[in-house]
Amino acid sequence: MKFHYILLINQVSGNGNGKKTGEIIQNLLNEQHMSYESHYTEYAGHEAKIVEELALSKLVGWNDEIKAAYEDKIYPLLVVIGGDGTLHQVLNQFYRMNKEFPVSYIPGGSGNDFARGIKLPKDPQKAFWAIQRAKEPQMVNTLTYDEKIQNEKGLVINNVGIGLDAAIVAATNNSLTKKALNKYNLGSFAYIASIVKVLFTQKGFSILLEVNGEEHTFKKAFLCTTTNHPYFGGGVAIAPMAKANEDNLDLVIVERISMIKILGLVLRLITNKLTTSKHYHHYSGHKLRIISTVPQYGQADGEVMGSRPFDITFATKSQLIWYYSD
């Protein structure tokens, strides 16, 4: 199948990494004499406006009939170039429009957890050829959420966290250290620095879970993260058992521990051994609900949701991602 590549480039993602990645892909397409067009974001949230217009004018869905119809035609394929936040904006716009389109993705952010979660190459050219080699898109699991208190709905490609990880995201996003480290593709170290800072200030909070029809209560939850693949924070494996191509939700709860044991918890997290802690709890299911009456920070794909109570229900939603997977 031949493609007309519709490039959506976020030039400011990853402290300019999106711009560099976009230029690499454009040069490659020119060298290969491949058909493409480019669209650039000019402000925060511009991705949504761009893809809304593309959805109504150029993009095409995917099913067996469309596949057969485009065997001898050029298929218009959207290529998102940017960070996790860029892809988050694109897929949320389709979700709001109730539209289904396959999407390809080339990571150009700082964390790039989604690419890591689906095992998409970090190198731009290798990521492109993983798209080119695919004969059809792959089904990848995403999360949808419905928060009753604020009447807020959305789609998530990585994870939603309440408590520690959200407080860390808030601290990291406001960190000058992150901006400096991003220049050297070391943004995850800023995340780890924020972990150390927030670990000593985050208090335990009560939380109620409903998973697979069963209730679970924690009086001193510390971290509560719902995810569809292992990673958050630029490569930290919070749920090593999670798989992006499986139709289920993974929920991780970590309980508050004494101050003297916190450094040990940090070491377990950095060395991907957090699951061995007796304070680590993992649940898996197709639908779950989290109720937290004590105001806590929340985050969705690295975007801070504010400090507030939560009554949030999660479900799964399939998304077609165009890439070759072994």
Short mmCIF file of C-alpha atoms in Angstrom, two decimals, residues 31-236:
data_model
loop_
_atom_site.label_atom_id
_atom_site.label_comp_id
_atom_site.label_asym_id
_atom_site.label_seq_id
_atom_site.Cartn_x
_atom_site.Cartn_y
_atom_site.Cartn_z
CA GLU A 31 15.12 11.47 -0.45
CA GLN A 32 12.66 8.62 -1.04
CA HIS A 33 10.45 10.77 -3.29
CA MET A 34 7.42 10.00 -1.13
CA SER A 35 4.23 12.05 -1.08
CA TYR A 36 3.62 14.16 2.03
CA GLU A 37 2.34 17.42 3.45
CA SER A 38 3.22 19.13 6.73
CA HIS A 39 1.15 20.87 9.40
CA TYR A 40 2.76 22.67 12.35
CA THR A 41 1.32 23.47 15.75
CA GLU A 42 1.60 27.14 16.66
CA TYR A 43 0.25 27.17 20.21
CA ALA A 44 -0.76 24.79 23.01
CA GLY A 45 -3.73 22.68 21.95
CA HIS A 46 -3.41 23.60 18.27
CA GLU A 47 -3.13 19.88 17.46
CA ALA A 48 -6.83 19.46 18.19
CA LYS A 49 -7.86 22.19 15.75
CA ILE A 50 -5.60 20.86 13.00
CA VAL A 51 -6.85 17.27 13.22
CA GLU A 52 -10.46 18.41 13.49
CA GLU A 53 -10.07 20.04 10.07
CA LEU A 54 -8.19 17.02 8.69
CA ALA A 55 -10.85 14.65 10.00
CA LEU A 56 -13.50 16.52 8.05
CA SER A 57 -11.49 16.85 4.85
CA LYS A 58 -8.68 14.33 4.30
CA LEU A 59 -8.49 11.47 6.79
CA VAL A 60 -10.00 8.08 6.05
CA GLY A 61 -11.06 5.35 8.48
CA TRP A 62 -10.05 1.71 8.30
CA ASN A 63 -11.94 -1.53 7.75
CA ASP A 64 -11.87 -4.42 5.28
CA GLU A 65 -13.79 -2.50 2.62
CA ILE A 66 -11.48 0.53 2.86
CA LYS A 67 -8.44 -1.74 2.82
CA ALA A 68 -9.64 -3.36 -0.42
CA ALA A 69 -10.54 0.00 -1.96
CA TYR A 70 -7.05 1.44 -1.32
CA GLU A 71 -4.99 -1.48 -2.58
CA ASP A 72 -4.27 0.45 -5.79
CA LYS A 73 -4.80 3.94 -4.38
CA ILE A 74 -2.80 6.27 -2.14
CA TYR A 75 -3.98 6.17 1.46
CA PRO A 76 -3.82 9.44 3.48
CA LEU A 77 -2.01 8.49 6.72
CA LEU A 78 -1.70 10.87 9.66
CA VAL A 79 1.79 10.89 11.19
CA VAL A 80 1.95 12.57 14.60
CA ILE A 81 5.44 13.88 15.42
CA GLY A 82 5.86 15.14 18.97
CA GLY A 83 5.61 13.98 22.54
CA ASP A 84 3.02 12.00 24.44
CA GLY A 85 1.05 15.20 24.99
CA THR A 86 0.78 15.80 21.24
CA LEU A 87 -0.64 12.33 20.58
CA HIS A 88 -2.92 12.75 23.61
CA GLN A 89 -4.40 15.92 22.10
CA VAL A 90 -4.93 14.30 18.69
CA LEU A 91 -6.68 11.17 19.96
CA ASN A 92 -8.82 13.15 22.41
CA GLN A 93 -10.07 15.31 19.56
CA PHE A 94 -11.10 12.20 17.61
CA TYR A 95 -12.73 10.89 20.81
CA ARG A 96 -14.74 14.09 21.23
CA MET A 97 -15.80 13.93 17.59
CA ASN A 98 -16.68 10.24 17.88
CA LYS A 99 -14.40 9.55 14.91
CA GLU A 100 -12.15 6.53 14.32
CA PHE A 101 -8.94 6.94 12.33
CA PRO A 102 -5.70 4.95 12.29
CA VAL A 103 -2.75 7.07 13.41
CA SER A 104 1.00 6.64 13.10
CA TYR A 105 3.40 8.16 15.58
CA ILE A 106 7.05 9.17 15.63
CA PRO A 107 8.27 10.13 19.12
CA GLY A 108 9.73 13.62 19.44
CA GLY A 109 9.08 14.48 23.07
CA SER A 110 11.04 14.17 26.29
CA GLY A 111 9.42 11.17 27.98
CA ASN A 112 8.05 9.22 25.00
CA ASP A 113 6.41 6.64 27.25
CA PHE A 114 3.77 5.63 24.72
CA ALA A 115 6.39 4.74 22.11
CA ARG A 116 8.30 2.82 24.76
CA GLY A 117 5.11 1.06 25.82
CA ILE A 118 4.32 -0.23 22.31
CA LYS A 119 8.02 -0.90 21.54
CA LEU A 120 8.21 1.70 18.80
CA PRO A 121 11.84 2.63 18.00
CA LYS A 122 13.05 5.88 19.52
CA ASP A 123 15.20 6.69 16.49
CA PRO A 124 13.06 8.75 14.05
CA GLN A 125 14.17 6.95 10.90
CA LYS A 126 13.73 3.51 12.44
CA ALA A 127 10.29 4.56 13.68
CA PHE A 128 9.36 5.71 10.18
CA TRP A 129 10.42 2.43 8.58
CA ALA A 130 8.40 0.59 11.23
CA ILE A 131 5.41 2.50 9.86
CA GLN A 132 6.35 1.89 6.23
CA ARG A 133 6.82 -1.86 6.72
CA ALA A 134 3.38 -2.39 8.26
CA LYS A 135 0.72 -3.83 5.96
CA GLU A 136 -2.07 -2.73 8.27
CA PRO A 137 -2.47 -0.93 11.61
CA GLN A 138 -2.09 -2.65 14.97
CA MET A 139 -4.75 -2.54 17.66
CA VAL A 140 -3.46 -0.80 20.79
CA ASN A 141 -5.32 -0.38 24.07
CA THR A 142 -6.04 3.11 25.41
CA LEU A 143 -8.00 4.23 28.47
CA THR A 144 -11.11 6.34 28.77
CA TYR A 145 -12.15 8.04 31.97
CA ASP A 146 -15.34 9.57 33.32
CA GLU A 147 -14.89 11.78 36.41
CA LYS A 148 -18.29 12.40 38.03
CA ILE A 149 -17.50 15.26 40.43
CA GLN A 150 -16.13 17.61 37.74
CA ASN A 151 -18.16 15.96 34.95
CA GLU A 152 -14.94 15.45 32.98
CA LYS A 153 -14.36 12.82 30.30
CA GLY A 154 -11.35 12.00 28.19
CA LEU A 155 -9.01 9.48 26.61
CA VAL A 156 -5.56 8.56 27.87
CA ILE A 157 -2.70 6.91 25.98
CA ASN A 158 -0.45 6.30 29.01
CA ASN A 159 -1.91 6.63 32.49
CA VAL A 160 -3.97 8.55 35.00
CA GLY A 161 -2.56 9.01 38.48
CA ILE A 162 -3.90 10.28 41.79
CA GLY A 163 -1.55 11.16 44.64
CA LEU A 164 2.21 10.78 44.43
CA ASP A 165 2.76 10.52 40.68
CA ALA A 166 0.45 13.46 39.97
CA ALA A 167 2.22 15.58 42.60
CA ILE A 168 5.52 14.58 40.98
CA VAL A 169 4.22 15.60 37.54
CA ALA A 170 3.13 18.97 38.96
CA ALA A 171 6.57 19.48 40.52
CA THR A 172 8.40 18.29 37.37
CA ASN A 173 6.40 20.47 35.00
CA ASN A 174 7.36 23.49 37.08
CA SER A 175 11.01 22.46 37.29
CA LEU A 176 13.78 24.41 35.62
CA THR A 177 15.87 21.24 35.89
CA LYS A 178 13.60 19.44 33.41
CA LYS A 179 14.08 22.16 30.80
CA ALA A 180 17.85 21.97 31.16
CA LEU A 181 17.99 18.15 31.04
CA ASN A 182 15.63 17.97 28.06
CA LYS A 183 18.36 19.57 25.95
CA TYR A 184 20.37 16.38 26.48
CA ASN A 185 17.40 13.97 26.27
CA LEU A 186 17.69 13.34 30.03
CA GLY A 187 14.23 14.48 31.06
CA SER A 188 13.66 11.32 33.09
CA PHE A 189 16.34 12.46 35.57
CA ALA A 190 14.26 15.55 36.33
CA TYR A 191 11.38 13.21 37.05
CA ILE A 192 13.51 11.18 39.45
CA ALA A 193 14.61 14.40 41.19
CA SER A 194 10.97 15.35 41.67
CA ILE A 195 10.25 11.88 43.01
CA VAL A 196 12.80 12.36 45.75
CA LYS A 197 11.38 15.79 46.61
CA VAL A 198 7.70 14.81 46.71
CA LEU A 199 8.25 11.45 48.42
CA PHE A 200 9.02 13.28 51.65
CA THR A 201 6.00 15.60 51.49
CA GLN A 202 3.19 13.45 50.04
CA LYS A 203 0.82 12.23 52.75
CA GLY A 204 -1.22 9.04 52.72
CA PHE A 205 -4.90 9.32 51.81
CA SER A 206 -7.93 7.06 51.97
CA ILE A 207 -9.20 5.57 48.72
CA LEU A 208 -11.91 3.14 47.60
CA LEU A 209 -11.49 0.90 44.56
CA GLU A 210 -14.04 -1.12 42.64
CA VAL A 211 -12.31 -3.70 40.45
CA ASN A 212 -14.10 -6.56 38.70
CA GLY A 213 -17.08 -6.14 41.01
CA GLU A 214 -14.99 -6.27 44.20
CA GLU A 215 -14.26 -3.41 46.60
CA HIS A 216 -10.85 -2.66 48.06
CA THR A 217 -10.13 0.04 50.65
CA PHE A 218 -6.82 1.65 51.53
CA LYS A 219 -6.51 4.06 54.42
CA LYS A 220 -3.05 5.35 53.55
CA ALA A 221 -2.67 5.20 49.78
CA PHE A 222 0.43 6.96 48.51
CA LEU A 223 0.27 6.41 44.78
CA CYS A 224 -2.70 5.33 42.67
CA THR A 225 -2.01 4.89 38.95
CA THR A 226 -4.20 3.40 36.21
CA THR A 227 -2.21 2.49 33.11
CA ASN A 228 -2.28 0.47 29.90
CA HIS A 229 1.48 -0.17 29.59
CA PRO A 230 4.43 -0.37 32.01
CA TYR A 231 5.86 3.14 31.92
CA PHE A 232 5.45 6.64 33.26
CA GLY A 233 7.79 9.54 33.91
CA GLY A 234 10.09 8.93 30.94
CA GLY A 235 10.77 5.22 31.36
CA VAL A 236 9.97 4.40 34.99
#
